[in-house]
Short mmCIF file of N, CA and C and ligand atoms in Angstrom, two decimals:
data_model
loop_
_atom_site.label_atom_id
_atom_site.label_comp_id
_atom_site.label_asym_id
_atom_site.label_seq_id
_atom_site.Cartn_x
_atom_site.Cartn_y
_atom_site.Cartn_z
N MET A 1 109.37 185.43 101.19
CA MET A 1 110.48 185.72 100.24
C MET A 1 111.17 184.41 99.87
N PRO A 2 111.00 183.95 98.62
CA PRO A 2 111.62 182.67 98.23
C PRO A 2 113.14 182.77 98.15
N ALA A 3 113.76 181.61 98.08
CA ALA A 3 115.23 181.55 98.02
C ALA A 3 115.74 182.21 96.75
N ASP A 4 116.97 182.66 96.81
CA ASP A 4 117.63 183.30 95.66
C ASP A 4 118.72 182.37 95.13
N PHE A 5 118.45 181.80 93.95
CA PHE A 5 119.37 180.82 93.34
C PHE A 5 120.33 181.48 92.35
N ASN A 6 120.18 182.79 92.16
CA ASN A 6 121.00 183.48 91.16
C ASN A 6 122.48 183.24 91.37
N GLY A 7 123.19 183.04 90.26
CA GLY A 7 124.64 182.94 90.37
C GLY A 7 125.24 181.89 89.46
N THR A 8 126.54 181.77 89.60
CA THR A 8 127.32 180.79 88.83
C THR A 8 127.85 179.78 89.84
N TRP A 9 127.57 178.53 89.55
CA TRP A 9 127.82 177.44 90.51
C TRP A 9 128.63 176.34 89.86
N ASN A 10 129.63 175.86 90.57
CA ASN A 10 130.47 174.77 90.04
C ASN A 10 130.24 173.49 90.84
N LEU A 11 130.14 172.37 90.13
CA LEU A 11 129.97 171.08 90.81
C LEU A 11 131.18 170.78 91.68
N VAL A 12 130.93 170.40 92.93
CA VAL A 12 132.03 169.99 93.81
C VAL A 12 131.96 168.51 94.19
N ARG A 13 130.74 167.95 94.26
CA ARG A 13 130.64 166.51 94.52
C ARG A 13 129.30 166.00 94.05
N SER A 14 129.22 164.68 93.87
CA SER A 14 127.94 164.09 93.48
C SER A 14 127.86 162.66 93.96
N GLU A 15 126.62 162.20 94.10
CA GLU A 15 126.36 160.83 94.57
C GLU A 15 125.41 160.15 93.60
N ASN A 16 125.72 158.93 93.25
CA ASN A 16 124.85 158.05 92.45
C ASN A 16 124.43 158.65 91.11
N PHE A 17 125.29 159.44 90.49
CA PHE A 17 124.97 159.95 89.14
C PHE A 17 124.91 158.78 88.16
N GLU A 18 125.75 157.77 88.39
CA GLU A 18 125.74 156.55 87.58
C GLU A 18 124.36 155.87 87.61
N GLY A 19 123.80 155.72 88.80
CA GLY A 19 122.48 155.09 88.93
C GLY A 19 121.41 155.87 88.18
N TYR A 20 121.48 157.20 88.31
CA TYR A 20 120.51 158.06 87.60
C TYR A 20 120.66 157.91 86.09
N MET A 21 121.90 157.90 85.62
CA MET A 21 122.12 157.76 84.16
C MET A 21 121.66 156.39 83.67
N LEU A 22 121.91 155.33 84.46
CA LEU A 22 121.44 153.98 84.10
C LEU A 22 119.91 153.96 83.98
N ALA A 23 119.23 154.60 84.94
CA ALA A 23 117.77 154.65 84.91
C ALA A 23 117.27 155.35 83.65
N LEU A 24 118.05 156.32 83.16
CA LEU A 24 117.68 157.03 81.93
C LEU A 24 118.10 156.27 80.67
N GLY A 25 118.81 155.16 80.84
CA GLY A 25 119.23 154.37 79.68
C GLY A 25 120.42 154.94 78.92
N ILE A 26 121.24 155.73 79.59
CA ILE A 26 122.43 156.31 78.95
C ILE A 26 123.46 155.20 78.72
N ASP A 27 124.02 155.16 77.53
CA ASP A 27 124.95 154.07 77.18
C ASP A 27 126.27 154.18 77.95
N PHE A 28 126.99 153.06 77.99
CA PHE A 28 128.22 152.93 78.78
C PHE A 28 129.25 154.01 78.46
N ALA A 29 129.55 154.19 77.18
CA ALA A 29 130.60 155.14 76.79
C ALA A 29 130.25 156.56 77.24
N THR A 30 128.98 156.92 77.05
CA THR A 30 128.53 158.26 77.46
C THR A 30 128.61 158.41 78.98
N ARG A 31 128.21 157.35 79.71
CA ARG A 31 128.28 157.42 81.18
C ARG A 31 129.72 157.61 81.66
N MET A 32 130.65 156.91 81.01
CA MET A 32 132.06 157.01 81.43
C MET A 32 132.56 158.44 81.30
N ILE A 33 132.18 159.12 80.24
CA ILE A 33 132.59 160.52 80.05
C ILE A 33 131.83 161.41 81.02
N ALA A 34 130.50 161.21 81.09
CA ALA A 34 129.63 162.11 81.86
C ALA A 34 130.01 162.12 83.34
N LYS A 35 130.42 160.96 83.87
CA LYS A 35 130.69 160.91 85.32
C LYS A 35 131.96 161.65 85.71
N MET A 36 132.82 161.92 84.73
CA MET A 36 134.06 162.66 84.99
C MET A 36 133.86 164.19 84.96
N LEU A 37 132.72 164.63 84.46
CA LEU A 37 132.53 166.07 84.22
C LEU A 37 132.34 166.84 85.52
N LYS A 38 132.74 168.10 85.47
CA LYS A 38 132.47 169.03 86.58
C LYS A 38 131.65 170.18 86.00
N PRO A 39 130.35 169.96 85.78
CA PRO A 39 129.53 170.98 85.12
C PRO A 39 129.42 172.27 85.93
N GLN A 40 129.14 173.33 85.22
CA GLN A 40 128.88 174.64 85.83
C GLN A 40 127.43 175.02 85.54
N LYS A 41 126.75 175.55 86.55
CA LYS A 41 125.39 176.04 86.35
C LYS A 41 125.37 177.55 86.50
N VAL A 42 124.67 178.19 85.57
CA VAL A 42 124.39 179.62 85.71
C VAL A 42 122.88 179.74 85.84
N VAL A 43 122.44 180.23 87.01
CA VAL A 43 121.02 180.37 87.28
C VAL A 43 120.66 181.85 87.24
N LYS A 44 119.62 182.17 86.46
CA LYS A 44 119.09 183.54 86.43
C LYS A 44 117.64 183.48 86.86
N GLN A 45 117.36 184.20 87.92
CA GLN A 45 116.04 184.16 88.54
C GLN A 45 115.52 185.58 88.62
N GLU A 46 114.34 185.81 88.03
CA GLU A 46 113.68 187.12 88.14
C GLU A 46 112.26 186.86 88.58
N GLY A 47 112.01 187.04 89.83
CA GLY A 47 110.69 186.67 90.36
C GLY A 47 110.53 185.16 90.23
N ASP A 48 109.46 184.76 89.50
CA ASP A 48 109.19 183.34 89.33
C ASP A 48 109.67 182.83 87.97
N SER A 49 110.47 183.63 87.25
CA SER A 49 111.00 183.20 85.94
C SER A 49 112.46 182.83 86.09
N PHE A 50 112.82 181.68 85.52
CA PHE A 50 114.16 181.14 85.67
C PHE A 50 114.76 180.75 84.34
N THR A 51 116.08 180.91 84.22
CA THR A 51 116.83 180.18 83.20
C THR A 51 117.96 179.47 83.95
N ILE A 52 118.19 178.23 83.55
CA ILE A 52 119.30 177.47 84.13
C ILE A 52 120.12 176.93 82.97
N SER A 53 121.38 177.35 82.87
CA SER A 53 122.24 176.74 81.86
C SER A 53 123.30 175.92 82.57
N THR A 54 123.43 174.69 82.09
CA THR A 54 124.40 173.76 82.64
C THR A 54 125.40 173.48 81.52
N THR A 55 126.66 173.80 81.77
CA THR A 55 127.66 173.63 80.71
C THR A 55 128.79 172.73 81.21
N SER A 56 129.41 172.06 80.24
CA SER A 56 130.55 171.20 80.56
C SER A 56 131.39 171.08 79.30
N THR A 57 132.50 170.39 79.41
CA THR A 57 133.38 170.23 78.25
C THR A 57 132.78 169.24 77.23
N PHE A 58 131.72 168.54 77.60
CA PHE A 58 131.15 167.48 76.75
C PHE A 58 129.79 167.86 76.18
N ARG A 59 128.84 168.24 77.02
CA ARG A 59 127.49 168.61 76.60
C ARG A 59 127.04 169.82 77.41
N ASN A 60 126.09 170.54 76.83
CA ASN A 60 125.47 171.67 77.50
C ASN A 60 123.97 171.46 77.53
N TYR A 61 123.32 172.06 78.51
CA TYR A 61 121.86 171.95 78.59
C TYR A 61 121.29 173.25 79.11
N PHE A 62 120.20 173.69 78.49
CA PHE A 62 119.58 174.96 78.86
C PHE A 62 118.09 174.74 79.09
N VAL A 63 117.57 175.30 80.15
CA VAL A 63 116.13 175.22 80.39
C VAL A 63 115.62 176.56 80.90
N GLN A 64 114.41 176.87 80.52
CA GLN A 64 113.77 178.15 80.86
C GLN A 64 112.35 177.84 81.31
N PHE A 65 111.94 178.40 82.44
CA PHE A 65 110.58 178.09 82.92
C PHE A 65 110.09 179.19 83.85
N THR A 66 108.78 179.19 84.04
CA THR A 66 108.13 180.05 85.03
C THR A 66 107.41 179.13 86.00
N ILE A 67 107.51 179.46 87.26
CA ILE A 67 106.88 178.65 88.31
C ILE A 67 105.38 178.41 88.01
N GLY A 68 104.99 177.15 88.08
CA GLY A 68 103.58 176.80 87.92
C GLY A 68 103.10 176.68 86.49
N GLU A 69 103.96 176.99 85.50
CA GLU A 69 103.55 176.91 84.09
C GLU A 69 104.18 175.68 83.44
N GLU A 70 103.33 174.75 83.02
CA GLU A 70 103.84 173.54 82.39
C GLU A 70 104.50 173.88 81.05
N PHE A 71 105.60 173.23 80.75
CA PHE A 71 106.28 173.44 79.47
C PHE A 71 106.73 172.12 78.90
N GLU A 72 106.92 172.12 77.58
CA GLU A 72 107.44 170.95 76.87
C GLU A 72 108.94 170.97 77.03
N GLU A 73 109.50 169.94 77.65
CA GLU A 73 110.95 169.90 77.82
C GLU A 73 111.54 168.86 76.87
N ASP A 74 112.53 169.30 76.12
CA ASP A 74 113.23 168.41 75.19
C ASP A 74 114.63 168.21 75.77
N ASN A 75 114.87 167.03 76.29
CA ASN A 75 116.14 166.76 76.98
C ASN A 75 117.25 166.43 75.99
N LYS A 76 117.39 167.35 75.04
CA LYS A 76 118.34 167.19 73.94
C LYS A 76 119.78 167.16 74.46
N GLY A 77 120.52 166.15 74.01
CA GLY A 77 121.90 166.02 74.46
C GLY A 77 122.03 165.26 75.77
N LEU A 78 120.89 165.03 76.44
CA LEU A 78 120.90 164.24 77.67
C LEU A 78 120.37 162.86 77.26
N ASP A 79 119.13 162.51 77.66
CA ASP A 79 118.59 161.22 77.18
C ASP A 79 117.74 161.39 75.92
N ASN A 80 117.61 162.66 75.48
CA ASN A 80 116.86 162.97 74.25
C ASN A 80 115.37 162.64 74.30
N ARG A 81 114.82 162.38 75.47
CA ARG A 81 113.37 162.19 75.57
C ARG A 81 112.71 163.55 75.74
N LYS A 82 111.42 163.58 75.41
CA LYS A 82 110.64 164.78 75.68
C LYS A 82 109.74 164.51 76.88
N CYS A 83 109.47 165.53 77.63
CA CYS A 83 108.51 165.36 78.72
C CYS A 83 107.77 166.67 78.95
N LYS A 84 106.70 166.57 79.73
CA LYS A 84 105.97 167.77 80.16
C LYS A 84 106.46 168.06 81.57
N SER A 85 106.96 169.26 81.73
CA SER A 85 107.60 169.60 83.00
C SER A 85 106.90 170.78 83.64
N VAL A 86 106.91 170.76 84.96
CA VAL A 86 106.40 171.91 85.71
C VAL A 86 107.23 172.05 86.98
N VAL A 87 107.55 173.29 87.29
CA VAL A 87 108.38 173.58 88.47
C VAL A 87 107.53 174.39 89.45
N THR A 88 107.56 173.99 90.71
CA THR A 88 106.82 174.71 91.75
C THR A 88 107.73 174.95 92.95
N TRP A 89 107.31 175.84 93.82
CA TRP A 89 108.00 176.06 95.09
C TRP A 89 107.47 175.10 96.13
N ASP A 90 108.37 174.47 96.88
CA ASP A 90 107.99 173.75 98.09
C ASP A 90 108.78 174.43 99.20
N ASN A 91 108.16 175.40 99.84
CA ASN A 91 108.88 176.33 100.72
C ASN A 91 110.03 176.94 99.92
N ASP A 92 111.29 176.77 100.35
CA ASP A 92 112.41 177.36 99.62
C ASP A 92 113.03 176.41 98.62
N LYS A 93 112.38 175.28 98.36
CA LYS A 93 112.91 174.33 97.37
C LYS A 93 112.19 174.50 96.05
N LEU A 94 112.93 174.31 94.98
CA LEU A 94 112.41 174.38 93.62
C LEU A 94 112.22 172.93 93.17
N VAL A 95 110.96 172.56 92.91
CA VAL A 95 110.67 171.16 92.62
C VAL A 95 110.14 171.02 91.20
N CYS A 96 110.81 170.21 90.39
CA CYS A 96 110.39 169.96 89.00
C CYS A 96 109.88 168.53 88.86
N VAL A 97 108.69 168.41 88.28
CA VAL A 97 108.13 167.10 87.93
C VAL A 97 108.18 166.99 86.41
N GLN A 98 108.82 165.92 85.92
CA GLN A 98 109.00 165.72 84.47
C GLN A 98 108.17 164.49 84.05
N THR A 99 106.99 164.77 83.52
CA THR A 99 106.08 163.67 83.17
C THR A 99 106.36 163.19 81.75
N GLY A 100 106.53 161.88 81.62
CA GLY A 100 106.83 161.30 80.31
C GLY A 100 106.98 159.81 80.44
N GLU A 101 107.81 159.26 79.57
CA GLU A 101 107.99 157.81 79.52
C GLU A 101 108.56 157.24 80.83
N LYS A 102 109.44 157.98 81.47
CA LYS A 102 110.07 157.51 82.70
C LYS A 102 109.24 157.90 83.92
N LYS A 103 109.00 156.92 84.79
CA LYS A 103 108.23 157.17 86.02
C LYS A 103 109.07 157.95 87.02
N ASN A 104 108.37 158.71 87.86
CA ASN A 104 109.01 159.37 89.00
C ASN A 104 110.23 160.19 88.59
N ARG A 105 110.10 160.88 87.45
CA ARG A 105 111.23 161.68 86.95
C ARG A 105 111.08 163.12 87.40
N GLY A 106 112.17 163.68 87.89
CA GLY A 106 112.14 165.08 88.27
C GLY A 106 113.41 165.48 89.01
N TRP A 107 113.40 166.71 89.50
CA TRP A 107 114.56 167.18 90.26
C TRP A 107 114.11 168.20 91.30
N THR A 108 114.96 168.42 92.27
CA THR A 108 114.73 169.45 93.30
C THR A 108 116.02 170.22 93.52
N HIS A 109 115.91 171.54 93.55
CA HIS A 109 117.05 172.41 93.89
C HIS A 109 116.80 173.07 95.23
N TRP A 110 117.84 173.18 96.04
CA TRP A 110 117.74 173.99 97.26
C TRP A 110 119.14 174.48 97.63
N ILE A 111 119.16 175.45 98.53
CA ILE A 111 120.44 176.00 99.00
C ILE A 111 120.61 175.65 100.46
N GLU A 112 121.80 175.21 100.80
CA GLU A 112 122.11 174.83 102.18
C GLU A 112 123.45 175.48 102.49
N GLY A 113 123.47 176.43 103.38
CA GLY A 113 124.71 177.17 103.65
C GLY A 113 125.11 177.90 102.37
N ASP A 114 126.36 177.69 101.93
CA ASP A 114 126.82 178.35 100.70
C ASP A 114 126.79 177.38 99.51
N GLU A 115 126.05 176.28 99.66
CA GLU A 115 126.03 175.27 98.60
C GLU A 115 124.66 175.16 97.94
N LEU A 116 124.70 174.93 96.63
CA LEU A 116 123.49 174.66 95.84
C LEU A 116 123.37 173.15 95.67
N TYR A 117 122.25 172.61 96.06
CA TYR A 117 121.99 171.18 95.91
C TYR A 117 121.06 170.93 94.73
N LEU A 118 121.28 169.80 94.07
CA LEU A 118 120.37 169.33 93.02
C LEU A 118 120.16 167.84 93.24
N GLU A 119 118.92 167.46 93.52
CA GLU A 119 118.58 166.04 93.60
C GLU A 119 117.90 165.67 92.29
N LEU A 120 118.43 164.65 91.63
CA LEU A 120 117.90 164.17 90.35
C LEU A 120 117.22 162.83 90.60
N ARG A 121 115.99 162.68 90.12
CA ARG A 121 115.24 161.43 90.34
C ARG A 121 114.80 160.83 89.02
N CYS A 122 114.89 159.50 88.92
CA CYS A 122 114.32 158.79 87.78
C CYS A 122 114.06 157.35 88.19
N GLU A 123 112.82 156.91 87.96
CA GLU A 123 112.41 155.56 88.38
C GLU A 123 112.80 155.40 89.85
N GLY A 124 113.58 154.38 90.22
CA GLY A 124 113.94 154.21 91.63
C GLY A 124 115.25 154.85 92.05
N GLU A 125 115.89 155.60 91.14
CA GLU A 125 117.24 156.14 91.43
C GLU A 125 117.19 157.60 91.84
N VAL A 126 118.07 157.94 92.77
CA VAL A 126 118.21 159.32 93.22
C VAL A 126 119.69 159.66 93.20
N SER A 127 120.01 160.77 92.54
CA SER A 127 121.40 161.26 92.53
C SER A 127 121.41 162.65 93.15
N THR A 128 122.45 162.94 93.90
CA THR A 128 122.56 164.29 94.48
C THR A 128 123.83 164.95 93.97
N GLN A 129 123.70 166.17 93.50
CA GLN A 129 124.86 166.96 93.06
C GLN A 129 124.95 168.19 93.95
N VAL A 130 126.18 168.55 94.30
CA VAL A 130 126.40 169.71 95.16
C VAL A 130 127.33 170.69 94.44
N PHE A 131 126.93 171.98 94.45
CA PHE A 131 127.67 173.04 93.75
C PHE A 131 128.07 174.13 94.73
N LYS A 132 129.19 174.77 94.42
CA LYS A 132 129.62 175.94 95.18
C LYS A 132 129.74 177.13 94.23
N ARG A 133 129.60 178.32 94.79
CA ARG A 133 129.68 179.53 93.97
C ARG A 133 131.06 179.66 93.33
N ALA A 134 131.04 180.03 92.04
CA ALA A 134 132.30 180.15 91.29
C ALA A 134 133.09 181.36 91.80
C1 LIG B 201 121.38 168.03 83.79
C2 LIG B 201 122.37 164.60 82.93
C3 LIG B 201 122.38 162.28 82.03
C4 LIG B 201 123.28 162.17 79.73
C5 LIG B 201 126.06 164.17 79.50
C6 LIG B 201 126.05 164.81 80.85
C7 LIG B 201 126.14 166.31 80.63
C8 LIG B 201 125.95 168.55 81.67
O1 LIG B 201 118.42 168.67 84.33
C9 LIG B 201 119.42 168.99 84.92
O2 LIG B 201 119.47 170.16 85.58
C10 LIG B 201 118.28 170.87 85.79
C11 LIG B 201 118.35 171.52 87.12
O3 LIG B 201 119.47 172.41 87.19
C12 LIG B 201 118.16 171.95 84.74
O4 LIG B 201 117.80 171.40 83.58
C13 LIG B 201 120.58 168.10 85.04
C14 LIG B 201 122.33 166.88 83.85
C15 LIG B 201 121.58 165.56 83.74
C16 LIG B 201 121.52 163.39 82.61
C17 LIG B 201 122.28 162.24 80.54
C18 LIG B 201 124.72 162.16 80.12
C19 LIG B 201 125.50 163.02 79.17
C20 LIG B 201 125.86 167.05 81.91
C21 LIG B 201 124.84 169.11 80.82
#
């Protein structure tokens, strides 16, 4: 029985988001705004089908995927690059590999206690975001 990520989650803390944004080439002004945000995630999980919407006062991002099925991801409003993405289960972790111009790009979601974790990776940078249920 895989983990259940369903719910509404609010960011409570993050580490090295600046490093991750630098690796993605996000400009200074955008980084200054982005690092102040407290985004909310709404995860809808039905079997192996997911939607994740991330909203904030500045930008919003929506992604939809099924485990094991590669999809074209357009990171519109983020770094605006396109990549081929696939999400798989690694035990109870949700692991996304985003193949494109940037090496070693991807993310991992998992639940620890009552917290939702998101590790964001790009090139040599790793950022961790932690969310709590709204
Ligand atoms: C999404 C941000 C930095 C640009 C704005 C920051 C707006 C709110 O991909 C993500 O989540 C996955 C897993 O839940 C689902 O797609 C992380 C935030 C990455 C990258 C680029 C800064 C401008 C943040 C949308």
